[in-house]
Amino acid sequence: MTPTLGCRPAWARDAVFYQIFPDRFARSERVAKPSNVRTWSSPPTPQGYHGGDLWGIIEHLDHLVDLGINAVYLTPIFQSACNHRYHTHDYYQVDPMLGGNEALRSLITAAHARRIRIVLDGVFNHASRGFFQFHDILENGPDSAWLDWFHIHAWPLVPYDGGRPANYTSWVNNRALPKFNTDNPAVREYLMQVGEYWIREYDIDGWRLDVPVDIRTPGFWEEFRSRTRALKPDLYLVGEIWREAADWLRGDRFDATMNYEFAAAAIAFAGGDRVSKALVSNRSYRPFPGTDAAGYAQRIEQLQSAYGWETTLVQFNLLASHDAPRVVSIARGDKATLRLATLLQMTYPGAPCIYYGDEIALRGAKRYDRPHRDPDARWPFPWHDTSSWDRAMLGYFRELIALRHACPALRSGAFHQLHAKGQQYVCLRRDDSDTLLVAVNAAESPAELRVPVSPHLVDGQPLAAVFGSETHATVAGQHVQLPVPARSGAIWRAIRQ
């Protein structure tokens, strides 16, 4: 595949994202907290607050810089009555518990000074029971001035009693989330202006857009892209679509999707039969059953064929998120699965995203025999207990990210799959000045891989180990021998002669 660049933001090719769930990342003394906030180290619950805030993120930006992060995706930050803030009360007000609008402005200023971009989460399909216009309907019934902002079917509205009909449309029948009537021009204009406001007034760098497929109003997302891009031509737009979604990435709506299809393939290969089907059975992606290298390579080929190179270069490639179990949990506690999947992620074209805490192997679900529960992937970051950090994992992430930044070929170079047999996989990344081989051995025993490298490399050409190995290699007979220990991976760089 030959690298090209079109209407997608060029900076996304070079981005390494870090996803932050604000209530659980860091808590600052600058923001006064209500008395019933949970202690920081206590187990997360579906509705409890731990009191993380945006000032806390500012105070720990150096951790992100040290890790090699240059882009942050924040889950929703607008005023809300839930810890994840997908139930928006006010689209123009950052939640006071997070520090308010001043904290966001300070965060963006501090992040931009460190060359870190900020992407916000936009929830425009539905609001909340506390959203002013919907609350007005609850208070005034048929006399409300805002009836046509939502889908009202009968009276009275029943927003809390699950034993009676709600009488209004809500997202996935969750009556806490009344669905906007985006066919109403006034609603549509309101949401467009929200999208524009945070770009114009706060200089955000992108939007991650929640459940976009559920907004079926023709032209909605095309207009959103046109209007927001008019304000910031390199704005990054990511749609939360779990399936293969090439039809959404034709240049008229989004630049990328949350690439759960890549995550599923990488985890299925890296984890193999360790993957807990029960844990992910209630999610919208399928990192099961475990697959071999050939199965992984085939899925990668399908994804690249579906999206094309230009889109592949800026896809949002995650392995975990607030909506999915952590990789170590999916693999029943096996940390090697996280290391291998991360090696695949960081050497694949697109923008990799680390879910907060994965770099220290932050705990997730401890029971693997039942469906995932969201709080299990939302533990607070243990700043107070650095002894709990997996320092080896942190070093692994740092070294791998640093190599990605140092090697343009790993970000935007051509991509070729050279070897996919059994549990061993090798790909090549190449640009005009650099060639790298990435080898992964997902098996329980060491492997000596004989990899065909013609026409990319020539006989006699040496390769220097640059990650995960100290053994160098030389091309002979149009092949190269790569020794890879069990459950590990390595990267070699071709030496030009």
mmCIF file of C-alpha atoms in Angstrom, residues 225-487:
data_model
loop_
_atom_site.group_PDB
_atom_site.id
_atom_site.type_symbol
_atom_site.label_atom_id
_atom_site.label_comp_id
_atom_site.label_asym_id
_atom_site.label_seq_id
_atom_site.Cartn_x
_atom_site.Cartn_y
_atom_site.Cartn_z
ATOM 1 C CA ARG A 225 -18.255 18.282 9.587
ATOM 2 C CA SER A 226 -18.623 21.205 7.202
ATOM 3 C CA ARG A 227 -19.332 23.742 9.921
ATOM 4 C CA THR A 228 -16.729 22.610 12.430
ATOM 5 C CA ARG A 229 -14.025 22.164 9.797
ATOM 6 C CA ALA A 230 -14.722 25.699 8.570
ATOM 7 C CA LEU A 231 -13.505 26.883 11.970
ATOM 8 C CA LYS A 232 -10.543 24.509 12.219
ATOM 9 C CA PRO A 233 -9.504 22.776 8.990
ATOM 10 C CA ASP A 234 -7.416 20.111 10.756
ATOM 11 C CA LEU A 235 -10.102 19.218 13.311
ATOM 12 C CA TYR A 236 -10.170 15.464 14.026
ATOM 13 C CA LEU A 237 -13.629 13.854 13.974
ATOM 14 C CA VAL A 238 -14.016 10.349 15.398
ATOM 15 C CA GLY A 239 -17.261 8.409 15.364
ATOM 16 C CA GLU A 240 -18.064 5.840 18.030
ATOM 17 C CA ILE A 241 -18.897 3.007 15.659
ATOM 18 C CA TRP A 242 -17.913 -0.476 16.815
ATOM 19 C CA ARG A 243 -18.364 -2.318 13.536
ATOM 20 C CA GLU A 244 -16.539 -1.975 10.247
ATOM 21 C CA ALA A 245 -17.762 1.398 8.983
ATOM 22 C CA ALA A 246 -16.013 2.384 5.770
ATOM 23 C CA ASP A 247 -19.185 4.090 4.525
ATOM 24 C CA TRP A 248 -18.806 6.650 7.339
ATOM 25 C CA LEU A 249 -15.219 7.465 6.380
ATOM 26 C CA ARG A 250 -15.512 8.729 2.819
ATOM 27 C CA GLY A 251 -14.384 12.246 3.706
ATOM 28 C CA ASP A 252 -17.841 13.752 4.195
ATOM 29 C CA ARG A 253 -18.557 12.766 7.807
ATOM 30 C CA PHE A 254 -15.759 11.415 10.005
ATOM 31 C CA ASP A 255 -11.997 11.001 9.773
ATOM 32 C CA ALA A 256 -11.930 7.867 11.890
ATOM 33 C CA THR A 257 -13.952 5.504 13.999
ATOM 34 C CA MET A 258 -13.076 3.974 17.331
ATOM 35 C CA ASN A 259 -11.431 0.988 15.705
ATOM 36 C CA TYR A 260 -12.755 -1.831 17.875
ATOM 37 C CA GLU A 261 -12.415 -4.170 14.901
ATOM 38 C CA PHE A 262 -8.638 -3.750 15.092
ATOM 39 C CA ALA A 263 -8.791 -4.222 18.869
ATOM 40 C CA ALA A 264 -10.750 -7.444 18.474
ATOM 41 C CA ALA A 265 -8.233 -8.869 16.005
ATOM 42 C CA ALA A 266 -5.173 -7.869 18.038
ATOM 43 C CA ILE A 267 -6.561 -9.207 21.329
ATOM 44 C CA ALA A 268 -7.795 -12.448 19.760
ATOM 45 C CA PHE A 269 -4.306 -13.114 18.369
ATOM 46 C CA ALA A 270 -2.297 -11.902 21.364
ATOM 47 C CA GLY A 271 -4.549 -13.622 23.894
ATOM 48 C CA GLY A 272 -5.497 -16.769 22.017
ATOM 49 C CA ASP A 273 -7.399 -19.241 24.158
ATOM 50 C CA ARG A 274 -6.872 -17.075 27.254
ATOM 51 C CA VAL A 275 -9.634 -14.719 26.104
ATOM 52 C CA SER A 276 -12.706 -14.834 28.329
ATOM 53 C CA LYS A 277 -15.730 -15.024 26.063
ATOM 54 C CA ALA A 278 -18.029 -14.535 29.056
ATOM 55 C CA LEU A 279 -16.414 -11.216 29.978
ATOM 56 C CA VAL A 280 -16.919 -9.664 26.537
ATOM 57 C CA SER A 281 -20.204 -11.391 25.675
ATOM 58 C CA ASN A 282 -22.212 -8.213 26.351
ATOM 59 C CA ARG A 283 -19.964 -5.900 24.320
ATOM 60 C CA SER A 284 -20.406 -4.835 20.689
ATOM 61 C CA TYR A 285 -17.074 -6.249 19.510
ATOM 62 C CA ARG A 286 -15.758 -9.805 19.543
ATOM 63 C CA PRO A 287 -12.129 -10.429 20.506
ATOM 64 C CA PHE A 288 -12.975 -14.133 20.494
ATOM 65 C CA PRO A 289 -12.464 -16.887 19.648
ATOM 66 C CA GLY A 290 -8.706 -16.767 19.836
ATOM 67 C CA THR A 291 -7.050 -16.738 16.451
ATOM 68 C CA ASP A 292 -3.703 -17.691 14.974
ATOM 69 C CA ALA A 293 -1.380 -15.416 13.019
ATOM 70 C CA ALA A 294 -3.023 -16.254 9.707
ATOM 71 C CA GLY A 295 -6.427 -15.287 11.093
ATOM 72 C CA TYR A 296 -5.044 -12.009 12.402
ATOM 73 C CA ALA A 297 -3.321 -11.228 9.097
ATOM 74 C CA GLN A 298 -6.494 -11.978 7.171
ATOM 75 C CA ARG A 299 -8.532 -9.603 9.341
ATOM 76 C CA ILE A 300 -5.937 -6.848 8.948
ATOM 77 C CA GLU A 301 -6.028 -7.341 5.189
ATOM 78 C CA GLN A 302 -9.828 -7.030 5.249
ATOM 79 C CA LEU A 303 -9.747 -3.831 7.306
ATOM 80 C CA GLN A 304 -7.144 -2.151 5.132
ATOM 81 C CA SER A 305 -9.012 -3.148 1.994
ATOM 82 C CA ALA A 306 -12.283 -1.777 3.389
ATOM 83 C CA TYR A 307 -10.879 1.575 4.506
ATOM 84 C CA GLY A 308 -8.076 2.312 2.099
ATOM 85 C CA TRP A 309 -4.677 3.685 3.014
ATOM 86 C CA GLU A 310 -5.569 7.330 3.572
ATOM 87 C CA THR A 311 -8.170 6.441 6.197
ATOM 88 C CA THR A 312 -6.066 3.669 7.740
ATOM 89 C CA LEU A 313 -3.344 6.228 8.483
ATOM 90 C CA VAL A 314 -5.621 8.210 10.820
ATOM 91 C CA GLN A 315 -7.873 5.512 12.291
ATOM 92 C CA PHE A 316 -8.347 5.691 16.073
ATOM 93 C CA ASN A 317 -6.752 2.391 17.107
ATOM 94 C CA LEU A 318 -7.644 1.475 20.661
ATOM 95 C CA LEU A 319 -7.345 -1.745 22.646
ATOM 96 C CA ALA A 320 -9.554 -0.786 25.607
ATOM 97 C CA SER A 321 -11.869 1.995 26.728
ATOM 98 C CA HIS A 322 -14.390 2.993 29.376
ATOM 99 C CA ASP A 323 -16.927 0.832 27.492
ATOM 100 C CA ALA A 324 -14.871 -2.363 27.369
ATOM 101 C CA PRO A 325 -12.892 -4.589 29.735
ATOM 102 C CA ARG A 326 -9.194 -3.958 30.127
ATOM 103 C CA VAL A 327 -7.022 -6.221 28.005
ATOM 104 C CA VAL A 328 -5.432 -7.972 30.989
ATOM 105 C CA SER A 329 -8.914 -8.819 32.269
ATOM 106 C CA ILE A 330 -10.021 -10.145 28.881
ATOM 107 C CA ALA A 331 -6.943 -12.392 28.945
ATOM 108 C CA ARG A 332 -7.769 -13.676 32.446
ATOM 109 C CA GLY A 333 -4.913 -11.802 34.085
ATOM 110 C CA ASP A 334 -2.237 -12.498 31.464
ATOM 111 C CA LYS A 335 -0.098 -9.370 31.101
ATOM 112 C CA ALA A 336 1.806 -10.738 28.110
ATOM 113 C CA THR A 337 -1.402 -10.347 26.104
ATOM 114 C CA LEU A 338 -1.369 -6.609 26.809
ATOM 115 C CA ARG A 339 2.297 -6.342 25.828
ATOM 116 C CA LEU A 340 1.818 -8.228 22.554
ATOM 117 C CA ALA A 341 -1.377 -6.395 21.603
ATOM 118 C CA THR A 342 0.304 -3.069 22.369
ATOM 119 C CA LEU A 343 3.269 -3.981 20.164
ATOM 120 C CA LEU A 344 0.854 -4.710 17.318
ATOM 121 C CA GLN A 345 -1.013 -1.461 18.020
ATOM 122 C CA MET A 346 2.041 0.794 18.189
ATOM 123 C CA THR A 347 3.531 -0.538 14.961
ATOM 124 C CA TYR A 348 0.296 -0.450 12.976
ATOM 125 C CA PRO A 349 -0.686 2.564 10.826
ATOM 126 C CA GLY A 350 -3.162 4.892 12.488
ATOM 127 C CA ALA A 351 -3.385 6.745 15.795
ATOM 128 C CA PRO A 352 -2.942 4.375 18.759
ATOM 129 C CA CYS A 353 -4.868 5.183 21.930
ATOM 130 C CA ILE A 354 -3.904 4.050 25.423
ATOM 131 C CA TYR A 355 -6.703 3.745 27.963
ATOM 132 C CA TYR A 356 -5.628 5.501 31.156
ATOM 133 C CA GLY A 357 -3.751 3.211 33.488
ATOM 134 C CA ASP A 358 -2.967 0.458 31.000
ATOM 135 C CA GLU A 359 0.627 1.674 30.990
ATOM 136 C CA ILE A 360 0.917 0.564 34.630
ATOM 137 C CA ALA A 361 -1.390 -2.453 34.233
ATOM 138 C CA LEU A 362 -4.115 -0.767 36.303
ATOM 139 C CA ARG A 363 -6.490 -3.343 37.671
ATOM 140 C CA GLY A 364 -9.714 -4.217 35.922
ATOM 141 C CA ALA A 365 -12.235 -6.995 36.396
ATOM 142 C CA LYS A 366 -11.020 -9.813 38.626
ATOM 143 C CA ARG A 367 -13.851 -12.180 37.740
ATOM 144 C CA TYR A 368 -13.682 -13.471 34.204
ATOM 145 C CA ASP A 369 -16.704 -15.781 34.232
ATOM 146 C CA ARG A 370 -19.441 -13.155 33.929
ATOM 147 C CA PRO A 371 -20.320 -10.299 31.541
ATOM 148 C CA HIS A 372 -18.334 -7.090 31.900
ATOM 149 C CA ARG A 373 -19.584 -4.403 34.277
ATOM 150 C CA ASP A 374 -18.522 -0.860 33.406
ATOM 151 C CA PRO A 375 -17.141 0.116 36.845
ATOM 152 C CA ASP A 376 -14.594 -2.713 36.649
ATOM 153 C CA ALA A 377 -12.708 -0.821 33.909
ATOM 154 C CA ARG A 378 -12.963 2.525 35.703
ATOM 155 C CA TRP A 379 -10.789 2.219 38.784
ATOM 156 C CA PRO A 380 -9.078 5.431 39.957
ATOM 157 C CA PHE A 381 -5.471 5.898 38.883
ATOM 158 C CA PRO A 382 -3.347 5.026 41.970
ATOM 159 C CA TRP A 383 -1.183 8.134 42.235
ATOM 160 C CA HIS A 384 -1.124 7.593 45.998
ATOM 161 C CA ASP A 385 0.231 4.045 45.685
ATOM 162 C CA THR A 386 3.035 3.901 43.152
ATOM 163 C CA SER A 387 4.096 0.550 44.608
ATOM 164 C CA SER A 388 1.086 -0.927 42.806
ATOM 165 C CA TRP A 389 2.379 0.211 39.415
ATOM 166 C CA ASP A 390 3.820 -2.378 37.075
ATOM 167 C CA ARG A 391 7.094 -0.576 36.400
ATOM 168 C CA ALA A 392 8.191 -3.058 33.754
ATOM 169 C CA MET A 393 4.966 -2.433 31.841
ATOM 170 C CA LEU A 394 5.455 1.320 32.130
ATOM 171 C CA GLY A 395 8.967 1.007 30.739
ATOM 172 C CA TYR A 396 7.683 -1.175 27.912
ATOM 173 C CA PHE A 397 5.096 1.433 26.919
ATOM 174 C CA ARG A 398 7.598 4.294 27.135
ATOM 175 C CA GLU A 399 10.195 2.536 25.007
ATOM 176 C CA LEU A 400 7.714 1.441 22.374
ATOM 177 C CA ILE A 401 6.074 4.874 22.082
ATOM 178 C CA ALA A 402 9.480 6.561 21.883
ATOM 179 C CA LEU A 403 10.433 4.261 19.014
ATOM 180 C CA ARG A 404 7.199 5.070 17.206
ATOM 181 C CA HIS A 405 7.922 8.787 17.520
ATOM 182 C CA ALA A 406 11.514 8.300 16.374
ATOM 183 C CA CYS A 407 10.618 6.273 13.273
ATOM 184 C CA PRO A 408 8.322 7.922 10.722
ATOM 185 C CA ALA A 409 8.101 4.570 8.935
ATOM 186 C CA LEU A 410 6.179 3.150 11.916
ATOM 187 C CA ARG A 411 3.626 5.931 11.611
ATOM 188 C CA SER A 412 3.114 6.464 7.904
ATOM 189 C CA GLY A 413 5.404 4.087 6.058
ATOM 190 C CA ALA A 414 4.123 1.370 3.743
ATOM 191 C CA PHE A 415 2.797 -1.740 5.502
ATOM 192 C CA HIS A 416 3.452 -5.327 4.390
ATOM 193 C CA GLN A 417 2.603 -8.610 6.120
ATOM 194 C CA LEU A 418 5.506 -11.001 5.534
ATOM 195 C CA HIS A 419 4.884 -14.019 7.751
ATOM 196 C CA ALA A 420 1.774 -15.411 9.441
ATOM 197 C CA LYS A 421 2.131 -19.043 10.484
ATOM 198 C CA GLY A 422 1.005 -20.734 13.660
ATOM 199 C CA GLN A 423 1.319 -18.183 16.455
ATOM 200 C CA GLN A 424 4.108 -16.202 14.786
ATOM 201 C CA TYR A 425 3.566 -13.003 12.837
ATOM 202 C CA VAL A 426 5.908 -10.576 11.082
ATOM 203 C CA CYS A 427 5.117 -7.315 9.318
ATOM 204 C CA LEU A 428 7.306 -4.703 7.657
ATOM 205 C CA ARG A 429 7.033 -0.906 7.809
ATOM 206 C CA ARG A 430 8.965 1.084 5.242
ATOM 207 C CA ASP A 431 9.442 4.600 3.944
ATOM 208 C CA ASP A 432 12.121 6.189 1.759
ATOM 209 C CA SER A 433 14.676 6.271 4.551
ATOM 210 C CA ASP A 434 13.855 3.406 6.884
ATOM 211 C CA THR A 435 12.736 -0.235 6.976
ATOM 212 C CA LEU A 436 11.640 -2.050 10.135
ATOM 213 C CA LEU A 437 10.535 -5.617 10.789
ATOM 214 C CA VAL A 438 8.083 -6.279 13.632
ATOM 215 C CA ALA A 439 7.887 -9.855 14.917
ATOM 216 C CA VAL A 440 5.377 -11.271 17.396
ATOM 217 C CA ASN A 441 5.488 -14.751 18.900
ATOM 218 C CA ALA A 442 2.220 -15.447 20.710
ATOM 219 C CA ALA A 443 3.141 -19.071 21.433
ATOM 220 C CA GLU A 444 4.225 -20.547 24.766
ATOM 221 C CA SER A 445 7.593 -21.614 23.351
ATOM 222 C CA PRO A 446 10.420 -19.676 21.683
ATOM 223 C CA ALA A 447 10.510 -19.543 17.908
ATOM 224 C CA GLU A 448 13.137 -19.150 15.214
ATOM 225 C CA LEU A 449 11.348 -17.441 12.347
ATOM 226 C CA ARG A 450 12.550 -17.747 8.754
ATOM 227 C CA VAL A 451 10.953 -14.730 7.108
ATOM 228 C CA PRO A 452 10.914 -13.961 3.363
ATOM 229 C CA VAL A 453 12.012 -10.359 2.840
ATOM 230 C CA SER A 454 12.437 -9.987 -0.926
ATOM 231 C CA PRO A 455 12.048 -7.520 -2.631
ATOM 232 C CA HIS A 456 12.200 -5.240 0.403
ATOM 233 C CA LEU A 457 15.667 -6.285 1.588
ATOM 234 C CA VAL A 458 18.671 -7.775 -0.198
ATOM 235 C CA ASP A 459 21.094 -10.543 0.668
ATOM 236 C CA GLY A 460 23.854 -9.448 2.982
ATOM 237 C CA GLN A 461 21.835 -6.597 4.442
ATOM 238 C CA PRO A 462 22.196 -6.447 8.236
ATOM 239 C CA LEU A 463 19.339 -5.787 10.646
ATOM 240 C CA ALA A 464 19.875 -4.253 14.061
ATOM 241 C CA ALA A 465 17.587 -5.140 16.953
ATOM 242 C CA VAL A 466 15.986 -1.924 18.242
ATOM 243 C CA PHE A 467 13.265 -3.230 20.562
ATOM 244 C CA GLY A 468 12.708 -6.423 22.521
ATOM 245 C CA SER A 469 15.870 -8.238 21.431
ATOM 246 C CA GLU A 470 19.647 -7.934 21.465
ATOM 247 C CA THR A 471 20.220 -10.357 18.586
ATOM 248 C CA HIS A 472 21.054 -8.847 15.233
ATOM 249 C CA ALA A 473 20.348 -10.573 11.925
ATOM 250 C CA THR A 474 21.479 -10.629 8.291
ATOM 251 C CA VAL A 475 19.511 -11.329 5.127
ATOM 252 C CA ALA A 476 20.593 -14.519 3.353
ATOM 253 C CA GLY A 477 18.855 -16.397 0.565
ATOM 254 C CA GLN A 478 16.160 -13.702 0.458
ATOM 255 C CA HIS A 479 15.182 -14.621 4.027
ATOM 256 C CA VAL A 480 16.102 -13.495 7.508
ATOM 257 C CA GLN A 481 16.229 -15.604 10.682
ATOM 258 C CA LEU A 482 14.586 -13.891 13.648
ATOM 259 C CA PRO A 483 14.738 -15.498 17.106
ATOM 260 C CA VAL A 484 11.756 -14.495 19.259
ATOM 261 C CA PRO A 485 11.232 -15.745 22.831
ATOM 262 C CA ALA A 486 7.898 -17.152 23.973
ATOM 263 C CA ARG A 487 5.019 -14.693 24.403
#
